[in-house]
Amino acid sequence: MKFLQHIRSKSRLKNEDEAHTYDYGQSMAYSPKNRSGRDLTSRLPIKLLTTLLSYICPHACDDNYLSLEESMRDGGCMLCDMRDLAQCALVNRRFLIATQTILYHNVRIDPVHYCEREVDLAAKRKRKSFFERNGEPVDAPKQRVEQFSRTVRDNQSLAIQVEFLKMPYMTRETCIADLARTVSVLPNLKYVDLPDGLYGDDRSCMTLKQALEHRCPDLRKMKYLHGAERSFALLSQSRLWQSLEILELSQLEIEPSTLVSVLASFPALHEVKIEELPLINDSIFQQRASTPTLPPITILTMRNTPNLTAGGFEAYLSQPRVREVLTHLTLFDTGVGPDQLHRVLAMSPYLKTLRINQTIQRALIPSSIPPLSSRSLETLNFEIESPVSSPHDLQTPSESYYQYLSSSILAGNFPSLISLYALSTTLPSLLLPPPSAPFAGSKAPSFGLRQPLMLYTKSIPEHDWYLTVISPPTSTNRRGSATATRPISFYNGSTQLGPQWGDKARDSVIVGNGFGGFLAVPNEDGPRPSSLSGHKHKHSWSKSSKGWMG
């Protein structure tokens, strides 16, 4: 027994020494030099001090309505930033007030550290014993949710500062009871990551949904999935969440009149996403004096709604209050085909972003329809697909639509266009205008682009985007130019090409010329090593050559 106590005392002393060493190193790294005199930070206004401290933890100032997975930041560890900001609260009372304002504005419960500290912390979280060295790891996000819930329930002054609450997917799916207890004391909550069952009125999430409806009146984003038809229809009568800004609807079997009446009951609504609503048709765009009408929407997304046609959008955009507000429009597999897109663009004078994704069967005859035109459009996603053609076909039907698009752009109908996304590898060559006559004068051509165009292309949706910069024609370059990026392939030459390439072989580089071909890239590291036979002819087997061969 004394032997076990001796071992336990040694391990305890060792852990205390490691903790003391780590704390001493951290204090030496972050402790300021002892200075005499007044504290100059006391002269700063509390608002300015809060702004300065916010740069320590940038993610705490995010006011977007995206989930934790969608709002990830590259190039930093968010848990370490939050820890550093929390240490600033130990300076004095003014720093404490400023730090709490930042920490409890946007609360993120990240699952792991995105730095080297996670390796040591993951080993310490395991429940180890003398008989079981490989213990089960502790669920750190769940413990953080429980600690945060206890903090805001005990301190109401901190609870009223929380406006955003984000947590991992598995945590919000398994900690429904803790999440319900937490949101019940957050009256100013604007966004929270919720489990998927709540959007479909699952019984396991009814307590959480009731807490949101009664204790969180300032919610800004909500989603309704299949199974929530009854609760969605009651929104027009209950006047719930009047500050709602974003609403997503998917697979709901509701009537068009119900949809319009609910959308009209939200005065601050500016973004709507409708996906797979089988009963929705053009009747939602009709204007009647006795019934509510569809309100003006800034960002409108329609997916898998084949009953919505270009005629319905024309009726909706015929209202001045609607076409002056709509700036972002997304049409995925709707009744608005690419051959009818010119009707929608003609009625949208303030449209900034347009995305259309359609699968077509027949080729387009450009002479039968007017060209596309928009003076305000800046970003265009023109993703037109066609079924896989037989090997005997020279051109797929979708290529005729890209020819129609290129002719519209070269005609100068998109003066504000900056970015273009397309499922076509031939579009870069189509966007280069034909060369002018050699003795036509120094004046640049009047047609074509007015500014550089960022063209993103790929052959199939599963591939990555390939960037090509299309420059407009000038007086010196009458045809314009297309500059492509470099997709680099890392080929292990030391094992695949032979030992004469050395341990650090040159990486192979493929450079496109903008027309479907490739350019030869000069080697910047000197001449390429010759083959083994060529080396024998040129040089003798000396010590230096043998050393070069390795």
PDB file of N, CA and C in Angstrom, residues 458-496:
ATOM      1  N   LYS A 458     -15.442  24.564 -65.861  1.00  0.00           N
ATOM      2  CA  LYS A 458     -15.152  23.153 -65.601  1.00  0.00           C
ATOM      3  C   LYS A 458     -16.055  22.319 -66.486  1.00  0.00           C
ATOM      4  N   SER A 459     -15.644  21.076 -66.706  1.00  0.00           N
ATOM      5  CA  SER A 459     -16.378  20.228 -67.637  1.00  0.00           C
ATOM      6  C   SER A 459     -17.589  19.565 -66.992  1.00  0.00           C
ATOM      7  N   ILE A 460     -17.447  19.107 -65.736  1.00  0.00           N
ATOM      8  CA  ILE A 460     -18.551  18.472 -65.019  1.00  0.00           C
ATOM      9  C   ILE A 460     -18.650  19.096 -63.631  1.00  0.00           C
ATOM     10  N   PRO A 461     -19.814  19.021 -62.989  1.00  0.00           N
ATOM     11  CA  PRO A 461     -19.979  19.691 -61.687  1.00  0.00           C
ATOM     12  C   PRO A 461     -19.057  19.160 -60.597  1.00  0.00           C
ATOM     13  N   GLU A 462     -18.568  17.925 -60.714  1.00  0.00           N
ATOM     14  CA  GLU A 462     -17.731  17.354 -59.657  1.00  0.00           C
ATOM     15  C   GLU A 462     -16.310  17.906 -59.668  1.00  0.00           C
ATOM     16  N   HIS A 463     -15.886  18.533 -60.739  1.00  0.00           N
ATOM     17  CA  HIS A 463     -14.527  19.050 -60.824  1.00  0.00           C
ATOM     18  C   HIS A 463     -14.414  20.410 -60.131  1.00  0.00           C
ATOM     19  N   ASP A 464     -13.159  20.855 -59.964  1.00  0.00           N
ATOM     20  CA  ASP A 464     -12.899  22.170 -59.395  1.00  0.00           C
ATOM     21  C   ASP A 464     -12.943  23.239 -60.487  1.00  0.00           C
ATOM     22  N   TRP A 465     -13.181  24.469 -60.071  1.00  0.00           N
ATOM     23  CA  TRP A 465     -13.260  25.568 -61.027  1.00  0.00           C
ATOM     24  C   TRP A 465     -11.859  25.897 -61.564  1.00  0.00           C
ATOM     25  N   TYR A 466     -11.797  26.181 -62.854  1.00  0.00           N
ATOM     26  CA  TYR A 466     -10.558  26.534 -63.545  1.00  0.00           C
ATOM     27  C   TYR A 466     -10.665  28.002 -63.960  1.00  0.00           C
ATOM     28  N   LEU A 467      -9.762  28.824 -63.455  1.00  0.00           N
ATOM     29  CA  LEU A 467      -9.841  30.272 -63.651  1.00  0.00           C
ATOM     30  C   LEU A 467      -9.095  30.699 -64.902  1.00  0.00           C
ATOM     31  N   THR A 468      -9.748  31.523 -65.692  1.00  0.00           N
ATOM     32  CA  THR A 468      -9.148  32.165 -66.862  1.00  0.00           C
ATOM     33  C   THR A 468      -9.555  33.634 -66.849  1.00  0.00           C
ATOM     34  N   VAL A 469      -8.592  34.518 -66.961  1.00  0.00           N
ATOM     35  CA  VAL A 469      -8.837  35.965 -66.955  1.00  0.00           C
ATOM     36  C   VAL A 469      -8.914  36.443 -68.404  1.00  0.00           C
ATOM     37  N   ILE A 470     -10.056  36.951 -68.799  1.00  0.00           N
ATOM     38  CA  ILE A 470     -10.266  37.471 -70.152  1.00  0.00           C
ATOM     39  C   ILE A 470     -10.083  38.977 -70.114  1.00  0.00           C
ATOM     40  N   SER A 471      -9.085  39.482 -70.830  1.00  0.00           N
ATOM     41  CA  SER A 471      -8.810  40.921 -70.869  1.00  0.00           C
ATOM     42  C   SER A 471      -9.509  41.548 -72.062  1.00  0.00           C
ATOM     43  N   PRO A 472      -9.999  42.756 -71.928  1.00  0.00           N
ATOM     44  CA  PRO A 472     -10.698  43.407 -73.049  1.00  0.00           C
ATOM     45  C   PRO A 472      -9.715  43.848 -74.117  1.00  0.00           C
ATOM     46  N   PRO A 473     -10.179  44.050 -75.337  1.00  0.00           N
ATOM     47  CA  PRO A 473      -9.295  44.541 -76.408  1.00  0.00           C
ATOM     48  C   PRO A 473      -8.841  45.970 -76.141  1.00  0.00           C
ATOM     49  N   THR A 474      -7.612  46.258 -76.540  1.00  0.00           N
ATOM     50  CA  THR A 474      -7.048  47.597 -76.417  1.00  0.00           C
ATOM     51  C   THR A 474      -6.487  48.030 -77.757  1.00  0.00           C
ATOM     52  N   SER A 475      -5.914  49.236 -77.800  1.00  0.00           N
ATOM     53  CA  SER A 475      -5.340  49.747 -79.034  1.00  0.00           C
ATOM     54  C   SER A 475      -4.114  48.954 -79.456  1.00  0.00           C
ATOM     55  N   THR A 476      -3.355  48.428 -78.480  1.00  0.00           N
ATOM     56  CA  THR A 476      -2.162  47.640 -78.812  1.00  0.00           C
ATOM     57  C   THR A 476      -2.480  46.166 -78.984  1.00  0.00           C
ATOM     58  N   ASN A 477      -3.470  45.680 -78.247  1.00  0.00           N
ATOM     59  CA  ASN A 477      -3.876  44.277 -78.343  1.00  0.00           C
ATOM     60  C   ASN A 477      -5.312  44.251 -78.838  1.00  0.00           C
ATOM     61  N   ARG A 478      -5.480  44.166 -80.141  1.00  0.00           N
ATOM     62  CA  ARG A 478      -6.796  44.373 -80.736  1.00  0.00           C
ATOM     63  C   ARG A 478      -7.726  43.194 -80.555  1.00  0.00           C
ATOM     64  N   ARG A 479      -7.175  42.063 -80.197  1.00  0.00           N
ATOM     65  CA  ARG A 479      -8.048  40.907 -80.015  1.00  0.00           C
ATOM     66  C   ARG A 479      -8.320  40.607 -78.554  1.00  0.00           C
ATOM     67  N   GLY A 480      -7.579  41.169 -77.656  1.00  0.00           N
ATOM     68  CA  GLY A 480      -7.721  40.805 -76.260  1.00  0.00           C
ATOM     69  C   GLY A 480      -6.820  39.630 -75.933  1.00  0.00           C
ATOM     70  N   SER A 481      -6.893  39.159 -74.708  1.00  0.00           N
ATOM     71  CA  SER A 481      -6.053  38.045 -74.273  1.00  0.00           C
ATOM     72  C   SER A 481      -6.792  37.227 -73.247  1.00  0.00           C
ATOM     73  N   ALA A 482      -6.325  35.976 -73.107  1.00  0.00           N
ATOM     74  CA  ALA A 482      -6.858  35.057 -72.109  1.00  0.00           C
ATOM     75  C   ALA A 482      -5.694  34.484 -71.334  1.00  0.00           C
ATOM     76  N   THR A 483      -5.638  34.777 -70.048  1.00  0.00           N
ATOM     77  CA  THR A 483      -4.563  34.302 -69.189  1.00  0.00           C
ATOM     78  C   THR A 483      -5.136  33.252 -68.266  1.00  0.00           C
ATOM     79  N   ALA A 484      -4.587  32.041 -68.334  1.00  0.00           N
ATOM     80  CA  ALA A 484      -5.086  30.936 -67.531  1.00  0.00           C
ATOM     81  C   ALA A 484      -4.190  30.714 -66.323  1.00  0.00           C
ATOM     82  N   THR A 485      -4.756  30.111 -65.317  1.00  0.00           N
ATOM     83  CA  THR A 485      -3.993  29.773 -64.121  1.00  0.00           C
ATOM     84  C   THR A 485      -3.245  28.461 -64.317  1.00  0.00           C
ATOM     85  N   ARG A 486      -2.416  28.107 -63.350  1.00  0.00           N
ATOM     86  CA  ARG A 486      -1.608  26.903 -63.438  1.00  0.00           C
ATOM     87  C   ARG A 486      -2.128  25.823 -62.498  1.00  0.00           C
ATOM     88  N   PRO A 487      -2.758  24.779 -63.006  1.00  0.00           N
ATOM     89  CA  PRO A 487      -3.013  23.623 -62.152  1.00  0.00           C
ATOM     90  C   PRO A 487      -1.757  22.773 -62.054  1.00  0.00           C
ATOM     91  N   ILE A 488      -1.225  22.563 -60.870  1.00  0.00           N
ATOM     92  CA  ILE A 488       0.053  21.883 -60.677  1.00  0.00           C
ATOM     93  C   ILE A 488      -0.202  20.450 -60.238  1.00  0.00           C
ATOM     94  N   SER A 489       0.475  19.484 -60.874  1.00  0.00           N
ATOM     95  CA  SER A 489       0.399  18.087 -60.470  1.00  0.00           C
ATOM     96  C   SER A 489       1.735  17.688 -59.874  1.00  0.00           C
ATOM     97  N   PHE A 490       1.721  17.111 -58.678  1.00  0.00           N
ATOM     98  CA  PHE A 490       2.934  16.720 -57.978  1.00  0.00           C
ATOM     99  C   PHE A 490       3.224  15.260 -58.301  1.00  0.00           C
ATOM    100  N   TYR A 491       4.206  15.058 -59.175  1.00  0.00           N
ATOM    101  CA  TYR A 491       4.594  13.722 -59.618  1.00  0.00           C
ATOM    102  C   TYR A 491       5.925  13.376 -58.983  1.00  0.00           C
ATOM    103  N   ASN A 492       6.027  12.274 -58.273  1.00  0.00           N
ATOM    104  CA  ASN A 492       7.233  11.916 -57.556  1.00  0.00           C
ATOM    105  C   ASN A 492       8.257  11.380 -58.529  1.00  0.00           C
ATOM    106  N   GLY A 493       9.167  12.241 -58.966  1.00  0.00           N
ATOM    107  CA  GLY A 493      10.150  11.832 -59.956  1.00  0.00           C
ATOM    108  C   GLY A 493      11.227  10.945 -59.404  1.00  0.00           C
ATOM    109  N   SER A 494      11.549  11.047 -58.113  1.00  0.00           N
ATOM    110  CA  SER A 494      12.638  10.263 -57.560  1.00  0.00           C
ATOM    111  C   SER A 494      12.322   8.775 -57.548  1.00  0.00           C
ATOM    112  N   THR A 495      11.020   8.431 -57.449  1.00  0.00           N
ATOM    113  CA  THR A 495      10.648   7.022 -57.433  1.00  0.00           C
ATOM    114  C   THR A 495      10.058   6.552 -58.752  1.00  0.00           C
ATOM    115  N   GLN A 496       9.481   7.474 -59.539  1.00  0.00           N
ATOM    116  CA  GLN A 496       8.822   7.079 -60.769  1.00  0.00           C
ATOM    117  C   GLN A 496       9.713   7.224 -62.001  1.00  0.00           C
TER     118      GLN A 496
END
